[in-house]
mmCIF file with all atom_site columns, C-alpha atoms and ligand atoms in Angstrom:
data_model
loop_
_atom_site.group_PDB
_atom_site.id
_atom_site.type_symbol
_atom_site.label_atom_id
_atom_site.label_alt_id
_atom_site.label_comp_id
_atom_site.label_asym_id
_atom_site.label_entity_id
_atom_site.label_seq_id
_atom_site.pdbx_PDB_ins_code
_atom_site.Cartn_x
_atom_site.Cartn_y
_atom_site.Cartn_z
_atom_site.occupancy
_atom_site.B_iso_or_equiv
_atom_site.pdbx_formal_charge
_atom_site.auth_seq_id
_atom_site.auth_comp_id
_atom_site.auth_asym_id
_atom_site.auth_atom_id
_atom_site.pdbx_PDB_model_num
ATOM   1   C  CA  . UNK C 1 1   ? -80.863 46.233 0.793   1.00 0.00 ? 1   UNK C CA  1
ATOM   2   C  CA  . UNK C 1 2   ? -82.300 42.958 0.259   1.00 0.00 ? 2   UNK C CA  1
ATOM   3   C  CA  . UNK C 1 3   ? -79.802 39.989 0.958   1.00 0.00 ? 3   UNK C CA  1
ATOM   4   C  CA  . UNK C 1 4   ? -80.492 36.902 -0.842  1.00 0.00 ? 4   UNK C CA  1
ATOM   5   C  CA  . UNK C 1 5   ? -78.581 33.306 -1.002  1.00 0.00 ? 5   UNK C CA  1
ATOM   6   C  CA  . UNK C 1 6   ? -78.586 31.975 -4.334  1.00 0.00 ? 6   UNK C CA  1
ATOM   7   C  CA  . UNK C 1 7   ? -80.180 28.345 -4.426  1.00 0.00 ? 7   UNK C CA  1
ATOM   8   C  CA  . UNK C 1 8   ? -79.680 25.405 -7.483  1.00 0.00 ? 8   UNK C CA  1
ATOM   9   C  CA  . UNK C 1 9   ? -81.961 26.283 -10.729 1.00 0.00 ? 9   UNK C CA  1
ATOM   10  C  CA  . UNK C 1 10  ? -84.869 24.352 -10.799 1.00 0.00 ? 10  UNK C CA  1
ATOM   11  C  CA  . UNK C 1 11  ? -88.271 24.299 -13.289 1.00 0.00 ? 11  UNK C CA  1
ATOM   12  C  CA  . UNK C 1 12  ? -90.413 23.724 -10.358 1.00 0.00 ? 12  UNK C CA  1
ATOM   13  C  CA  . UNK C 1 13  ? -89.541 26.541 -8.781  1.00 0.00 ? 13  UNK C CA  1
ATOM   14  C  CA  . UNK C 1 14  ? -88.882 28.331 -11.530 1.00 0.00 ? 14  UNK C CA  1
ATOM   15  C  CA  . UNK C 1 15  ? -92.016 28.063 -13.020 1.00 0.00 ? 15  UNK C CA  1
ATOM   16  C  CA  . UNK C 1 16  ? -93.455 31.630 -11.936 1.00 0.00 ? 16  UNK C CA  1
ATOM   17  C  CA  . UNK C 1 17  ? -91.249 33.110 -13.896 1.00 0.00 ? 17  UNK C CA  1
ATOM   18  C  CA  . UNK C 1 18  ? -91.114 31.313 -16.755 1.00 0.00 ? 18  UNK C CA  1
ATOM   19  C  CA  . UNK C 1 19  ? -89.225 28.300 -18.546 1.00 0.00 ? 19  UNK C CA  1
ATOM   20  C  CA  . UNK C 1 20  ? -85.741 26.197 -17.867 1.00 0.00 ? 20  UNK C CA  1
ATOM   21  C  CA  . UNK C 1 21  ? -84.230 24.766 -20.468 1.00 0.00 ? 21  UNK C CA  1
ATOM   22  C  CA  . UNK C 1 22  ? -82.395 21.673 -19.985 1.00 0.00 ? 22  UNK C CA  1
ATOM   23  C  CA  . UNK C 1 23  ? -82.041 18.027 -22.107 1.00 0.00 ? 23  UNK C CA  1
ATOM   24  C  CA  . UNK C 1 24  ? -81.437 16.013 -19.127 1.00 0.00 ? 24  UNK C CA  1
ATOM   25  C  CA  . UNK C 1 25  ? -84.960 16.949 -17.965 1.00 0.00 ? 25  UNK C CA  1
ATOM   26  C  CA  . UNK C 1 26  ? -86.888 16.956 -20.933 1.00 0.00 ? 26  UNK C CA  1
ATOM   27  C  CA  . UNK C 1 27  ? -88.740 14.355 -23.432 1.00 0.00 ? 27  UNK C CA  1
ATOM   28  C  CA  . UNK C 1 28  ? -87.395 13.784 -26.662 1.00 0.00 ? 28  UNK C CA  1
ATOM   29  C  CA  . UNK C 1 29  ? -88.726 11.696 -29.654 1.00 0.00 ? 29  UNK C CA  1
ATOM   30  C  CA  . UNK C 1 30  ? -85.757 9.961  -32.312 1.00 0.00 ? 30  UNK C CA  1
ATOM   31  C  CA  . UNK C 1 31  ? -85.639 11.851 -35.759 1.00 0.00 ? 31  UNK C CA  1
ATOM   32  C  CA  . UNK C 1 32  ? -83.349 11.663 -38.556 1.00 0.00 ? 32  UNK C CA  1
ATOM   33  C  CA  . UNK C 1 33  ? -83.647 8.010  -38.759 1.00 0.00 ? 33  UNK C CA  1
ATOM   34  C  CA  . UNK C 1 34  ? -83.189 8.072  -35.192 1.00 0.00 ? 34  UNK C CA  1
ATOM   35  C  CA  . UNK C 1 35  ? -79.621 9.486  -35.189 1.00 0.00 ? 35  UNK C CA  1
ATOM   36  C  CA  . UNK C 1 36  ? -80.428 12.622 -33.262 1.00 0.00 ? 36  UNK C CA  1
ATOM   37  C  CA  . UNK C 1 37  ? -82.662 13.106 -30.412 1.00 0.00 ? 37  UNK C CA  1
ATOM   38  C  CA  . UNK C 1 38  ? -85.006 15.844 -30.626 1.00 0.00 ? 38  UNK C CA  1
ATOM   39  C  CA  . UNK C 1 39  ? -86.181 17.837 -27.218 1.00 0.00 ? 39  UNK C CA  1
ATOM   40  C  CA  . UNK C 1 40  ? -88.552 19.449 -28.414 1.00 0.00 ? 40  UNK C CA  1
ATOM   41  C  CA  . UNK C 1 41  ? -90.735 23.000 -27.528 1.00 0.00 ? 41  UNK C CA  1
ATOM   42  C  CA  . UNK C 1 42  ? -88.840 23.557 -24.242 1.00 0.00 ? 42  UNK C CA  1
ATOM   43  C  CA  . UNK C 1 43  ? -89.834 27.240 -23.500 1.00 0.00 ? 43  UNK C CA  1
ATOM   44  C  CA  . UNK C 1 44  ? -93.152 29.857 -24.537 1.00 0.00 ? 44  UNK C CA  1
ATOM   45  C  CA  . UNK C 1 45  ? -91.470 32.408 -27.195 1.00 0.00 ? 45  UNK C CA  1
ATOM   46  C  CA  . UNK C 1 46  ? -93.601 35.131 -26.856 1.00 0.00 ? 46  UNK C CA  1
ATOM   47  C  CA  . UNK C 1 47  ? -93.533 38.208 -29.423 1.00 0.00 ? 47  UNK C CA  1
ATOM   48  C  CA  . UNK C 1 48  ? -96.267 40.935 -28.837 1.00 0.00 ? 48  UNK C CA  1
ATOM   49  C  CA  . UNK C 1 49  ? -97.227 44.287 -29.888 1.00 0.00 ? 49  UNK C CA  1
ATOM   50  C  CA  . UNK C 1 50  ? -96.842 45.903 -33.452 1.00 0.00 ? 50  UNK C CA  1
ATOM   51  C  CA  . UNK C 1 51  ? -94.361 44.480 -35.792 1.00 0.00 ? 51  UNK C CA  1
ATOM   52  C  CA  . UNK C 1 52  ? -93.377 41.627 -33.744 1.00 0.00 ? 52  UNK C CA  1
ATOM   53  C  CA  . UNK C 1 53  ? -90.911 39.211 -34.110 1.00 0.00 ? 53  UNK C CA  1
ATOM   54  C  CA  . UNK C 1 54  ? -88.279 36.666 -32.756 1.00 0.00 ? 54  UNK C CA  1
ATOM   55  C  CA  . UNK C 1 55  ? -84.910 37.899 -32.390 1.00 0.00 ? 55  UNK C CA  1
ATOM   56  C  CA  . UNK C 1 56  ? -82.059 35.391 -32.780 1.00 0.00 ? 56  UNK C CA  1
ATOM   57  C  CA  . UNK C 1 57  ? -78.657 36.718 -30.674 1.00 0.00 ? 57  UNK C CA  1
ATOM   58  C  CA  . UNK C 1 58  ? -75.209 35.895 -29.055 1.00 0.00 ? 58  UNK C CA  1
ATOM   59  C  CA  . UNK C 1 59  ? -74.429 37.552 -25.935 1.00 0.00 ? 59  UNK C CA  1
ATOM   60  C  CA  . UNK C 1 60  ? -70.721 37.489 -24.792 1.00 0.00 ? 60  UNK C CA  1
ATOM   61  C  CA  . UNK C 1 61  ? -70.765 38.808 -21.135 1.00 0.00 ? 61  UNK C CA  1
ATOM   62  C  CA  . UNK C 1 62  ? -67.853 39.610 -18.694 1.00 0.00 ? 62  UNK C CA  1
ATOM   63  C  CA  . UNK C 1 63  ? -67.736 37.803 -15.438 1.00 0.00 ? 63  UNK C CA  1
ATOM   64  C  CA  . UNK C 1 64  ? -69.396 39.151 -12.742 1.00 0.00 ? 64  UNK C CA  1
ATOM   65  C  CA  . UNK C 1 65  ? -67.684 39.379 -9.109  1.00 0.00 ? 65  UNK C CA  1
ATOM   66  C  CA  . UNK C 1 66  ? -69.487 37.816 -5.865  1.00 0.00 ? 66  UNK C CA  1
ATOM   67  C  CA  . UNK C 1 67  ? -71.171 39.173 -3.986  1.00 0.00 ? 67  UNK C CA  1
ATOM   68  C  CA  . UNK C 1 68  ? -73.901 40.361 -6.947  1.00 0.00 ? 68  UNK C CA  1
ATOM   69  C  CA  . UNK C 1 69  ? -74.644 44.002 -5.987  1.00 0.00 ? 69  UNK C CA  1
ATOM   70  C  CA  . UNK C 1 70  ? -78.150 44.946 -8.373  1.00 0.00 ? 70  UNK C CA  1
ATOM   71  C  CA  . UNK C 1 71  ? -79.430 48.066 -8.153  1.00 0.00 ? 71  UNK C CA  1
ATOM   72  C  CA  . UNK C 1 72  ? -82.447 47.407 -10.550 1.00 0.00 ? 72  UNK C CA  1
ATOM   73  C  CA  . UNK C 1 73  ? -84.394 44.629 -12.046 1.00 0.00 ? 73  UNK C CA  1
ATOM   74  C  CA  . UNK C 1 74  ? -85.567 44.460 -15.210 1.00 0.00 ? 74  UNK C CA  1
ATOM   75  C  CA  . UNK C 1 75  ? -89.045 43.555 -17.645 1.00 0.00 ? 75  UNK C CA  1
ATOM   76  C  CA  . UNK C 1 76  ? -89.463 43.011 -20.792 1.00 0.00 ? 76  UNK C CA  1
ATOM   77  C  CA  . UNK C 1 77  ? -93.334 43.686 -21.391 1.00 0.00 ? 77  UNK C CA  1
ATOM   78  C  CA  . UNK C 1 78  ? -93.518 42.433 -25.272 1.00 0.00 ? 78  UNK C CA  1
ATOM   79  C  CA  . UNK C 1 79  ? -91.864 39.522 -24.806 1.00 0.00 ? 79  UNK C CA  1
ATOM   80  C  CA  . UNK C 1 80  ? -90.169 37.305 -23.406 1.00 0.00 ? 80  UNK C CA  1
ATOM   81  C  CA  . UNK C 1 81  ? -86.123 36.245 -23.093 1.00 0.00 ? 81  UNK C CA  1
ATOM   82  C  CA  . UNK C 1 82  ? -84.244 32.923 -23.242 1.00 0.00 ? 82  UNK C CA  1
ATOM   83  C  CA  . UNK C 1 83  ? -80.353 32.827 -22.271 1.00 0.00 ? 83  UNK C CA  1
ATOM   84  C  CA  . UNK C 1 84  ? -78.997 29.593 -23.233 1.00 0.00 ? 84  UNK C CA  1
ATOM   85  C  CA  . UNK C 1 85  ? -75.014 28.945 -22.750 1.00 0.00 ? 85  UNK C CA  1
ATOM   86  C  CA  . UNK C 1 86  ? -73.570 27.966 -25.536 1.00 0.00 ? 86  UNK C CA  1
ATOM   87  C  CA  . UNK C 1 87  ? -70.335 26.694 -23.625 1.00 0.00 ? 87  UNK C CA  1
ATOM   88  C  CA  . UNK C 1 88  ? -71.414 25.295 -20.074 1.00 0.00 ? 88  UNK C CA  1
ATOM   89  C  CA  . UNK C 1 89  ? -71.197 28.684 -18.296 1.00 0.00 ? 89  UNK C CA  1
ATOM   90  C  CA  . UNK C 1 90  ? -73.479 28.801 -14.710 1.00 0.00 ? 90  UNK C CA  1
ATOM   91  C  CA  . UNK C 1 91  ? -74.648 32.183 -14.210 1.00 0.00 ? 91  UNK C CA  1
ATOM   92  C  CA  . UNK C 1 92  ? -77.343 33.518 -11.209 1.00 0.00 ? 92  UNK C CA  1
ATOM   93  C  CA  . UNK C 1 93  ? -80.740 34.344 -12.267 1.00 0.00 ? 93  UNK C CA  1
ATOM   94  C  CA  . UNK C 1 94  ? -82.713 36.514 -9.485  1.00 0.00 ? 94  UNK C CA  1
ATOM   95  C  CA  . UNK C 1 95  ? -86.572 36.687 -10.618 1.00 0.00 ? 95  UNK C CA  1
ATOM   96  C  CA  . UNK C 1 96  ? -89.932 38.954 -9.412  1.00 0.00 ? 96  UNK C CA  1
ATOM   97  C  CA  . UNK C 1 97  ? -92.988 38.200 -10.931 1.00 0.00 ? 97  UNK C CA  1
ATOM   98  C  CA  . UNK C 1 98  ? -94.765 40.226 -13.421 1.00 0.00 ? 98  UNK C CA  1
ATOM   99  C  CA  . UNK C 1 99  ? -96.166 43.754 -12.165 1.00 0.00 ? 99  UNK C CA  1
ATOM   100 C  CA  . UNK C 1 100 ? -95.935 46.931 -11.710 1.00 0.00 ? 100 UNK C CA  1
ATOM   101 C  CA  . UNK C 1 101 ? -94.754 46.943 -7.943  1.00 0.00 ? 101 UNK C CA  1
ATOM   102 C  CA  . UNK C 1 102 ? -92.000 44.092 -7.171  1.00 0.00 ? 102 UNK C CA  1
ATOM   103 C  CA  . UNK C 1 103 ? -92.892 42.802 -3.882  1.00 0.00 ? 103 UNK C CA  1
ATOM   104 C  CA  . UNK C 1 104 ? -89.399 42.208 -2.063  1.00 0.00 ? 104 UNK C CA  1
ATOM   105 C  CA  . UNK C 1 105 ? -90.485 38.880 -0.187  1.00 0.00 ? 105 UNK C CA  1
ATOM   106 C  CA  . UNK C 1 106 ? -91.390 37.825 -3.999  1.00 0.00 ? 106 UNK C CA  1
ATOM   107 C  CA  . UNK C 1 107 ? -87.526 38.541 -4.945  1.00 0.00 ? 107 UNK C CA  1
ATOM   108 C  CA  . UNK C 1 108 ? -85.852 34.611 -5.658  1.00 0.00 ? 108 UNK C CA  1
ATOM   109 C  CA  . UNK C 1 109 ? -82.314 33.963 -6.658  1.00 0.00 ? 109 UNK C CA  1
ATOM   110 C  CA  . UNK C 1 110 ? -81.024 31.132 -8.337  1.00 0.00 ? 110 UNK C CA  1
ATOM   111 C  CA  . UNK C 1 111 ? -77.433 29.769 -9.586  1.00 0.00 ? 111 UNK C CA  1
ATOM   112 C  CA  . UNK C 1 112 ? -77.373 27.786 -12.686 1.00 0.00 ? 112 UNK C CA  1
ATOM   113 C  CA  . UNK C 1 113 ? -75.226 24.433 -13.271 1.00 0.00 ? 113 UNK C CA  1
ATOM   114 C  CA  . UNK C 1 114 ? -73.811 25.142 -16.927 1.00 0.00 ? 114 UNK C CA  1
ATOM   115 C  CA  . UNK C 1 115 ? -76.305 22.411 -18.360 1.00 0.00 ? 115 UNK C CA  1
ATOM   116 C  CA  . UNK C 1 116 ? -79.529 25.199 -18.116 1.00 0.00 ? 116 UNK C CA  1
ATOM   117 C  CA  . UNK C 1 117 ? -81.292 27.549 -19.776 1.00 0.00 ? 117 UNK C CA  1
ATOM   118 C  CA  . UNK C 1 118 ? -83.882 30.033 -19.019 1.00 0.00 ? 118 UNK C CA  1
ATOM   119 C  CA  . UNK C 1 119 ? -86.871 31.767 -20.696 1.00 0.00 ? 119 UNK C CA  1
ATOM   120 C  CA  . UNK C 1 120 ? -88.202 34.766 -19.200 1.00 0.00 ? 120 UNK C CA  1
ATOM   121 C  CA  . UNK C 1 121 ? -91.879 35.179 -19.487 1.00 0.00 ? 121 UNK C CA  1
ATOM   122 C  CA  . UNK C 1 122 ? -92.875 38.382 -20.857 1.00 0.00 ? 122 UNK C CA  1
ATOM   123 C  CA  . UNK C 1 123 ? -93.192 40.975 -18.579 1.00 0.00 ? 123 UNK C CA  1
ATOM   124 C  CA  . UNK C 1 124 ? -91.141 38.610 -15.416 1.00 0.00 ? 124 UNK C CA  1
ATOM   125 C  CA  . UNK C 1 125 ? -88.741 41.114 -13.614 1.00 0.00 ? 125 UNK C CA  1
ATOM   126 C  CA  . UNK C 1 126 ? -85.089 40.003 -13.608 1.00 0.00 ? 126 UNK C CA  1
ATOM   127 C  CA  . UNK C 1 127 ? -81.396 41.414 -13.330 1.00 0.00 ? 127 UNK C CA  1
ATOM   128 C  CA  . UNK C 1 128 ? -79.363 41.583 -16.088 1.00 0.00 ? 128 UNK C CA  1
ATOM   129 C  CA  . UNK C 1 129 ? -76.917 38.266 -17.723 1.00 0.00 ? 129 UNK C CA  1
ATOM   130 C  CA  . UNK C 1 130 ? -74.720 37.236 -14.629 1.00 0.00 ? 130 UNK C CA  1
ATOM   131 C  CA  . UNK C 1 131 ? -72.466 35.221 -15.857 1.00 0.00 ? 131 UNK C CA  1
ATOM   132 C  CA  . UNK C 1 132 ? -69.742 33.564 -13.076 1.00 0.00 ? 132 UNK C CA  1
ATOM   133 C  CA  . UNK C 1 133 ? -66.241 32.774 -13.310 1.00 0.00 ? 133 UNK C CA  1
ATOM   134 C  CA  . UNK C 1 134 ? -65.236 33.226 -17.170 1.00 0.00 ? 134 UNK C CA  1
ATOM   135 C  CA  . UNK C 1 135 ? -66.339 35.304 -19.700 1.00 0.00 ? 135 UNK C CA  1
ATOM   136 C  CA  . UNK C 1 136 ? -69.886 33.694 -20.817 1.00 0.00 ? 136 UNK C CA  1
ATOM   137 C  CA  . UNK C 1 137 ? -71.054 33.222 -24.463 1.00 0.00 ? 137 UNK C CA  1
ATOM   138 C  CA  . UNK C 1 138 ? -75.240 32.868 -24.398 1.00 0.00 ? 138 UNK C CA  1
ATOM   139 C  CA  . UNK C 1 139 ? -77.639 32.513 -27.886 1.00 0.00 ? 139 UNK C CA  1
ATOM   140 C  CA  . UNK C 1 140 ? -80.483 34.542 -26.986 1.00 0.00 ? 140 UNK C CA  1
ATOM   141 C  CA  . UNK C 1 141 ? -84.183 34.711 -28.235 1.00 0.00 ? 141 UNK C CA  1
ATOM   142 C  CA  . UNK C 1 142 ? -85.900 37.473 -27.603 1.00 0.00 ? 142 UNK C CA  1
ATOM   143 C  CA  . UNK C 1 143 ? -88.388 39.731 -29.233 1.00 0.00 ? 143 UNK C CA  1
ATOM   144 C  CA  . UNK C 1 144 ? -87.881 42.743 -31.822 1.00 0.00 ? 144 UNK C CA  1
ATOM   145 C  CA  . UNK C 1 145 ? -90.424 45.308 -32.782 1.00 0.00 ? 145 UNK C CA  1
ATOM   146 C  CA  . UNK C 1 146 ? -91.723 48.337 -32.273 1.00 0.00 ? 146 UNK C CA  1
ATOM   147 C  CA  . UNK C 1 147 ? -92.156 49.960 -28.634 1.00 0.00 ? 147 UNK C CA  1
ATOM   148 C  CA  . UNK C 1 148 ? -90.540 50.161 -25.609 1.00 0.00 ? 148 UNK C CA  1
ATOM   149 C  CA  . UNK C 1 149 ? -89.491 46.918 -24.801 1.00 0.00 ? 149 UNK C CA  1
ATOM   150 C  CA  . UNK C 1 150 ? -87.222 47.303 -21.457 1.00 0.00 ? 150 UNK C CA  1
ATOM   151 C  CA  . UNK C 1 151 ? -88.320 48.643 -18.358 1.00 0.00 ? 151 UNK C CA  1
ATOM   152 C  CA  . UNK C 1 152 ? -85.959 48.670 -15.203 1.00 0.00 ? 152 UNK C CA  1
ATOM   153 C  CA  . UNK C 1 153 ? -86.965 49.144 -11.514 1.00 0.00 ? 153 UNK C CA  1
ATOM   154 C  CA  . UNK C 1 154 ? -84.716 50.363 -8.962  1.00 0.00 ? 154 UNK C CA  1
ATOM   155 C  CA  . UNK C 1 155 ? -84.445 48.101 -6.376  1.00 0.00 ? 155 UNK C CA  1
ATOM   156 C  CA  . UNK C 1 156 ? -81.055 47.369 -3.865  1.00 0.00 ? 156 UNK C CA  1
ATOM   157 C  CA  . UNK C 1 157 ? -80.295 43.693 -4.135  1.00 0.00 ? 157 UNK C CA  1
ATOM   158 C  CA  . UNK C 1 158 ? -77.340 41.705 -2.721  1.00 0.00 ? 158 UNK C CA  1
ATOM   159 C  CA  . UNK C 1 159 ? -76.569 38.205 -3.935  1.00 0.00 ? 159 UNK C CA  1
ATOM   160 C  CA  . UNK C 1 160 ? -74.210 35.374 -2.554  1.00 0.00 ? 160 UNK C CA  1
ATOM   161 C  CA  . UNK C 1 161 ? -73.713 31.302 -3.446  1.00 0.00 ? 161 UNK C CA  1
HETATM 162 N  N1  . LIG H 2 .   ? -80.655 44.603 -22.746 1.00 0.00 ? 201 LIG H N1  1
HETATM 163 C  C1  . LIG H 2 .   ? -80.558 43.365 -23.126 1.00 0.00 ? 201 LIG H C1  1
HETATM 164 O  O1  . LIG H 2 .   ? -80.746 43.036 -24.275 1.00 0.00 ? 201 LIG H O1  1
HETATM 165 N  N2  . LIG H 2 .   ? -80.234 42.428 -22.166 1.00 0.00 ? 201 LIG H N2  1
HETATM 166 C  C2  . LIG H 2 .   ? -81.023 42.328 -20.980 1.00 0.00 ? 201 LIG H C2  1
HETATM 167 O  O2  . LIG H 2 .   ? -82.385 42.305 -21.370 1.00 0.00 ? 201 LIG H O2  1
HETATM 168 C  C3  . LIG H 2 .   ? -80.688 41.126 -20.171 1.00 0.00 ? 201 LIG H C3  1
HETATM 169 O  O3  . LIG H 2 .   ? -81.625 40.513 -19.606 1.00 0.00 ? 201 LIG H O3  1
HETATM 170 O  O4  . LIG H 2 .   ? -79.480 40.797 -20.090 1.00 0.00 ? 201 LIG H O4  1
HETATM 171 NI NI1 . LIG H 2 .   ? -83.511 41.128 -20.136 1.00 0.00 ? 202 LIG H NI1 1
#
């Protein structure tokens, strides 16, 4: 079983794994006559293989319960995955980079401060939405097409704040 400690979301450390999405950390230019402010290209979309394309969802996820017991991680090898909370919901994010094998000293966990997004990079392994405290509403872009999309890999994780 692999015991980890969940530590604050940041893009730094993030940045194996792919994107964070945030305002408060991001550039932004004026448009519409300067009324709105515009952050723009925050995170790689990636859509690959045949028939390709962006997926736009909503994801409404039950709570989970501390600690996080995973049993797997997951990849998605055509593309990649953004969770964005529509509603200020923190939820942990535990990460391996892309690979076959998931190296367990490569396992990191994360807990997210209701203000952040992430975009998984194609093929990044990761568990499942784990949303905290209160049922979590998250627009999701992903990718549709044809193939498999989803691989999971067993692996005995435990997770605490
Ligand atoms: N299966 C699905 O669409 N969701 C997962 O990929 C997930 O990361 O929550
Ligand atoms: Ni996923």
């Amino acid at each position: 079983m692999l015991r980890l400690k969940a530590k604050p979301l940041c893009a730094e450390a993030f940045a194996p794994f792919g994107d964070v999405i945030d305002a408060r950390t991001s550039d932004a230019f004026p448009i519409n006559a300067g009324r709105t402010q515009r952050h723009h290209d925050l995170a790689k979309v990636q859509t690959l293989g045949a028939n390709a394309h962006t997926l736009i969802n909503i994801f409404v996820s039950q709570p989970i319960t501390l600690p996080l017991q995973l049993t797997f991680l997951e990849r998605h090898p055509q593309g990649s995955q953004a969770f964005i909370p529509l509603h200020g919901e923190r939820f942990v994010v535990v990460v391996a980079p892309p690979g076959d094998q998931i190296d367990p000293e490569s396992v990191r966990a994360f807990v997210t401060d209701g203000r952040q997004g992430v975009n998984y990079a194609a093929g990044t392994w990761h568990a499942i939405n784990s949303v905290l405290e209160r049922e979590g509403e998250f627009l999701v872009v992903d990718r549709g097409g044809e193939g498999n999309n989803c691989d999971e890999y067993p692996l005995a994780i435990e997770v605490t704040l």
